[in-house]
Coordinates of C-alpha atoms in Angstrom, one line a residue:
Chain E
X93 CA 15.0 24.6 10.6
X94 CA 12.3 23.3 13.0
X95 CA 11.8 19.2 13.2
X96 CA 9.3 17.1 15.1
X97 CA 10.6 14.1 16.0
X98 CA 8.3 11.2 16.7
X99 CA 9.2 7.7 18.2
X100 CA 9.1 4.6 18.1
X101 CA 9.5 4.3 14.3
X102 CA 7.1 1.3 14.4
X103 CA 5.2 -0.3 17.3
X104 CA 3.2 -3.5 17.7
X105 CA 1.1 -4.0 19.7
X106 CA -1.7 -6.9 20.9
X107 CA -5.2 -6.9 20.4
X108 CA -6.8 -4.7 23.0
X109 CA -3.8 -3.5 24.2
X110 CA -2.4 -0.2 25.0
X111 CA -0.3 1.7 22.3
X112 CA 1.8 4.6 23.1
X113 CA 3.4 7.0 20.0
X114 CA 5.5 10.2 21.5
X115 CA 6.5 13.7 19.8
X116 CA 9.0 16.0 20.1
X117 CA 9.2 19.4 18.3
X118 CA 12.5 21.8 18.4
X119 CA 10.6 25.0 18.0
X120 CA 10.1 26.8 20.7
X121 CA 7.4 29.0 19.4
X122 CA 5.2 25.8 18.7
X123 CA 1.8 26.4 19.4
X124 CA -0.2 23.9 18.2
X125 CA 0.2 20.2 17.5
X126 CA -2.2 17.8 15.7
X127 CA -2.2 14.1 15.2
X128 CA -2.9 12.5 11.6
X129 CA -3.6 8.9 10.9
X130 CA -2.7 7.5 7.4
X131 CA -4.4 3.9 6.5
X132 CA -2.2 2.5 4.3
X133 CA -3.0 3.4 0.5
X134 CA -4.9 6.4 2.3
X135 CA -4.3 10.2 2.9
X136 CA -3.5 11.4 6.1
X137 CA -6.8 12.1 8.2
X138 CA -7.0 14.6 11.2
X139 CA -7.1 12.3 14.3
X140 CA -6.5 14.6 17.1
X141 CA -5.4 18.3 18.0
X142 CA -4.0 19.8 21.1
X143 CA -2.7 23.4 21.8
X144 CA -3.0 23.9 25.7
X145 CA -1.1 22.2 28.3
X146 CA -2.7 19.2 29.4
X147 CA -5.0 15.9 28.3
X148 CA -7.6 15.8 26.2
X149 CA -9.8 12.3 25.7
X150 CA -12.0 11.3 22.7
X151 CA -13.1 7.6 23.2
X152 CA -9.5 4.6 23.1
X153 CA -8.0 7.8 22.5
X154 CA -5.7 10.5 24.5
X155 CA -3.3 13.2 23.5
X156 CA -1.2 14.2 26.3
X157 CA 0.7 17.9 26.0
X158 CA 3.7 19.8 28.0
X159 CA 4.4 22.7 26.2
X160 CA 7.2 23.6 28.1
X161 CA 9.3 20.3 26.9
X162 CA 7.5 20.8 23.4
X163 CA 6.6 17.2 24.1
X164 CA 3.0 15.5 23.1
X165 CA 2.1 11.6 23.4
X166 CA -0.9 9.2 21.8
X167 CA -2.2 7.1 23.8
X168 CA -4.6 4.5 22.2
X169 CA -6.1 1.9 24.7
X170 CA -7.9 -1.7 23.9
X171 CA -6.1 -1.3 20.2
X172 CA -8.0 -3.0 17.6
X173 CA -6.5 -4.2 14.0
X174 CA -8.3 -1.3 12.4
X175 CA -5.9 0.8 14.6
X176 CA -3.3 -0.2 12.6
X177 CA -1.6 2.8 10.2
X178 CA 0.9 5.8 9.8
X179 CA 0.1 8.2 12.7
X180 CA 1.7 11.3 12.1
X181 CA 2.4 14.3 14.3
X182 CA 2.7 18.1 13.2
X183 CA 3.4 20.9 14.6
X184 CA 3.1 24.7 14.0
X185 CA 3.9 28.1 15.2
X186 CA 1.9 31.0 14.4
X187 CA 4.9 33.4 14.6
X188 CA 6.5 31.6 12.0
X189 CA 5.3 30.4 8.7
X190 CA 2.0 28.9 9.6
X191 CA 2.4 25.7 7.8
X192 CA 2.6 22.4 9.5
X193 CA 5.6 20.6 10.3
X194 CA 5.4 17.1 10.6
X195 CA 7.5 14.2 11.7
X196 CA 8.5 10.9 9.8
X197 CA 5.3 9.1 11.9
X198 CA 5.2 6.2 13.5
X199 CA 3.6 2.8 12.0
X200 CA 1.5 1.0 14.6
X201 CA 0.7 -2.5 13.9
X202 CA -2.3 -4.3 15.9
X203 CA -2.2 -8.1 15.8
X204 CA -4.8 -10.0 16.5
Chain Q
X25 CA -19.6 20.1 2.0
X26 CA -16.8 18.2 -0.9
X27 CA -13.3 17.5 0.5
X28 CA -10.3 18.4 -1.3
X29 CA -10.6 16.9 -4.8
X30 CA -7.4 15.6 -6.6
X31 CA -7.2 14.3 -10.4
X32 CA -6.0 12.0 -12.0
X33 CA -5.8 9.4 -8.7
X34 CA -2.9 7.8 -10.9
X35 CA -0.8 9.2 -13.7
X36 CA 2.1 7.2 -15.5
X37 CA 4.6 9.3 -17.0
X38 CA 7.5 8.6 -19.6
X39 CA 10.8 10.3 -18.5
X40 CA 10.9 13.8 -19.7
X41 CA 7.5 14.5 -19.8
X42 CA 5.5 17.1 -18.6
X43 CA 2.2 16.5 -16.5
X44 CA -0.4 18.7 -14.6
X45 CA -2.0 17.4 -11.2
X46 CA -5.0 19.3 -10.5
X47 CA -6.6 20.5 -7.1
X48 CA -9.7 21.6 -6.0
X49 CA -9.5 23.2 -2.1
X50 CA -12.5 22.6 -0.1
X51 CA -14.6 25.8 -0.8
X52 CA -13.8 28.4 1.7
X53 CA -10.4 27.5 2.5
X54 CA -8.0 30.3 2.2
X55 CA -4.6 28.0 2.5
X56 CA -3.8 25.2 -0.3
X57 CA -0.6 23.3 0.2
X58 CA 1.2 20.5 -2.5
X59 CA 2.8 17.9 -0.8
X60 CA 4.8 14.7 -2.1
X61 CA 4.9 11.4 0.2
X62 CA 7.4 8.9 -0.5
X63 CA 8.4 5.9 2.4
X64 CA 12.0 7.1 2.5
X65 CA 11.1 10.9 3.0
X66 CA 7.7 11.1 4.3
X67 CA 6.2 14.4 3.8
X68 CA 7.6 17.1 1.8
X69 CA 5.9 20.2 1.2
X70 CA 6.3 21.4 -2.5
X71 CA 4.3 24.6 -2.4
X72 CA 2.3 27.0 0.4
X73 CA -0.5 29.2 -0.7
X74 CA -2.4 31.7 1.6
X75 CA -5.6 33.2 -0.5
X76 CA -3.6 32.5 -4.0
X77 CA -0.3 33.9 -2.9
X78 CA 2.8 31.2 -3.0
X79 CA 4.0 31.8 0.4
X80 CA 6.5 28.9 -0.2
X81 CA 7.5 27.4 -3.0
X82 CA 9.8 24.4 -1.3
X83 CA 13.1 25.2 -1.6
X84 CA 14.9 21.7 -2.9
X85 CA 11.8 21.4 -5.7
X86 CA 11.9 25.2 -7.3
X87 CA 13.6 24.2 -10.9
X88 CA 11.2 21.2 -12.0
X89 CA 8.2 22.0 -9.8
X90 CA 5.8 24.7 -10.4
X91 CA 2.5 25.4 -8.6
X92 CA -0.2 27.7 -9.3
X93 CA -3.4 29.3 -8.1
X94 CA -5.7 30.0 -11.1
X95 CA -8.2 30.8 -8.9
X96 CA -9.2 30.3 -5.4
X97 CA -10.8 27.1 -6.2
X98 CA -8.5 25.3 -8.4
X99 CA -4.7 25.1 -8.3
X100 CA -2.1 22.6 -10.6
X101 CA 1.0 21.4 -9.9
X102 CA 3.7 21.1 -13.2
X103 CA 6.2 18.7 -12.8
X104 CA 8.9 19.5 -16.1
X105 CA 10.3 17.4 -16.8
X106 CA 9.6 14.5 -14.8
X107 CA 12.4 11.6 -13.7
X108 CA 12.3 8.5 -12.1
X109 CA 12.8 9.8 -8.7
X110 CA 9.8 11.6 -8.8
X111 CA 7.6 8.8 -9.0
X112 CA 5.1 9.6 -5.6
X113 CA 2.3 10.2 -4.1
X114 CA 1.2 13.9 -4.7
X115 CA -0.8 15.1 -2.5
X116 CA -3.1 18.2 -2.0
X117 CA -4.4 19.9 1.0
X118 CA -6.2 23.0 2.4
X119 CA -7.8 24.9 5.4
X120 CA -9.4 27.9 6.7
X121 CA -6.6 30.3 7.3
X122 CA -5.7 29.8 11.3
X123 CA -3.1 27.9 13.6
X124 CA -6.1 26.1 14.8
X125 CA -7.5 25.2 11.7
X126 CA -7.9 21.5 10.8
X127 CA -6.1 20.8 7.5
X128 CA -7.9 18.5 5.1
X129 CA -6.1 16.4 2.7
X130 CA -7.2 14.9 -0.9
X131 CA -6.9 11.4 -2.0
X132 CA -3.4 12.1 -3.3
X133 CA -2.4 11.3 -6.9
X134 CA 0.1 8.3 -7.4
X135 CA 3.0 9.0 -10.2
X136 CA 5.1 6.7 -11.4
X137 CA 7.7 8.0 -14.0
X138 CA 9.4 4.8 -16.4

């Protein structure tokens, strides 16, 4: 059965610092990943998506993908408090059964 | 356009008893999916739909657990009868049929079960 696989478990991090969440998945027929964010007491919100091989930037934030290690990393910069929550990563593979798999997440903490 | 609406928000259950969590997909969203969130197992997908078909019903959850798609705008999950361990967050979500297609979620409903 596929698995994502995200580390760390939990990260903190300073106030405007950089915070870095990583993803793994085992199935090779991945094709797409997204990142969710979940404020605690919250549902999980679409943060960012990536399906090509690559970078991709929207404002503090930067998904990183290499398809051939199945491997995808967050990359928030000057971290604020509000930052802090569950960040989930999911993955899914059209030739299978088109549902999202996601990982445990990790849960970033900002301090200020 | 509405999100994906989820009722009751909170539901308190006696063990044994039977209760209904109700969905609303956002409107034209083909895929609806029932998921439960707990700390110790994060996600777990209870049921799959793909324009009111179950395309899967989660394994591990089949004997107490029962989804269904009334329509395309409204689906219920049936918990029967409910334990202590299912005490949760249940949570709804859908999207536009597509690998590529965002998946929104509701604001979950919170069970506890005495």
């Amino acid at each position: 059965q596929q698995k994502v696989q995200q580390s760390p478990e939990s990260l903190i991090v300073p106030e405007g610092g950089m915070a870095s969440l990583n993803c793994t998945s085992s199935d090779r027929n991945v094709d797409y990943f997204w990142w969710y964010r979940q404020h605690s007491g919250k549902s999980p919100k679409m943060l960012m998506s990536i399906f090509s091989n690559g970078e991709k930037e929207e404002g503090r934030f930067t998904v990183h993908l290499n398809k051939a290690s199945l491997h995808t990393s967050l990359h928030i910069r000057d971290s604020q408090p509000s930052d802090s929550a569950l960040y989930l990563c999911a993955a899914l593979a059209s030739s299978g059964s088109w549902q999202l798999i996601f990982g445990s997440g990790t849960q970033l903490t900002v301090m200020p | 356009d509405a999100g994906v609406t989820q009722t009751p928000r909170h539901e308190v259950a006696e063990k044994g008893q039977t209760i209904i969590l109700k969905c609303e997909p956002v409107s034209g969203h083909n895929d609806l999916f029932w998921y439960r969130q707990t700390k110790i197992q994060g996600l777990e997908l209870l049921s799959y739909f793909r324009s009111k078909s179950l395309m899967e019903d989660g394994g591990a959850f089949k004997d107490r657990f029962k989804a269904e798609m009334l329509n395309s705008s409204f689906s219920t999950l049936k918990i029967q009868p409910t334990e202590p361990k299912d005490s949760a967050v249940y949570l709804c979500a859908s999207r536009r049929t597509g690998g590529d297609a965002e998946q929104f979620f509701g604001p979950g409903t919170r069970l506890t079960v005495l």
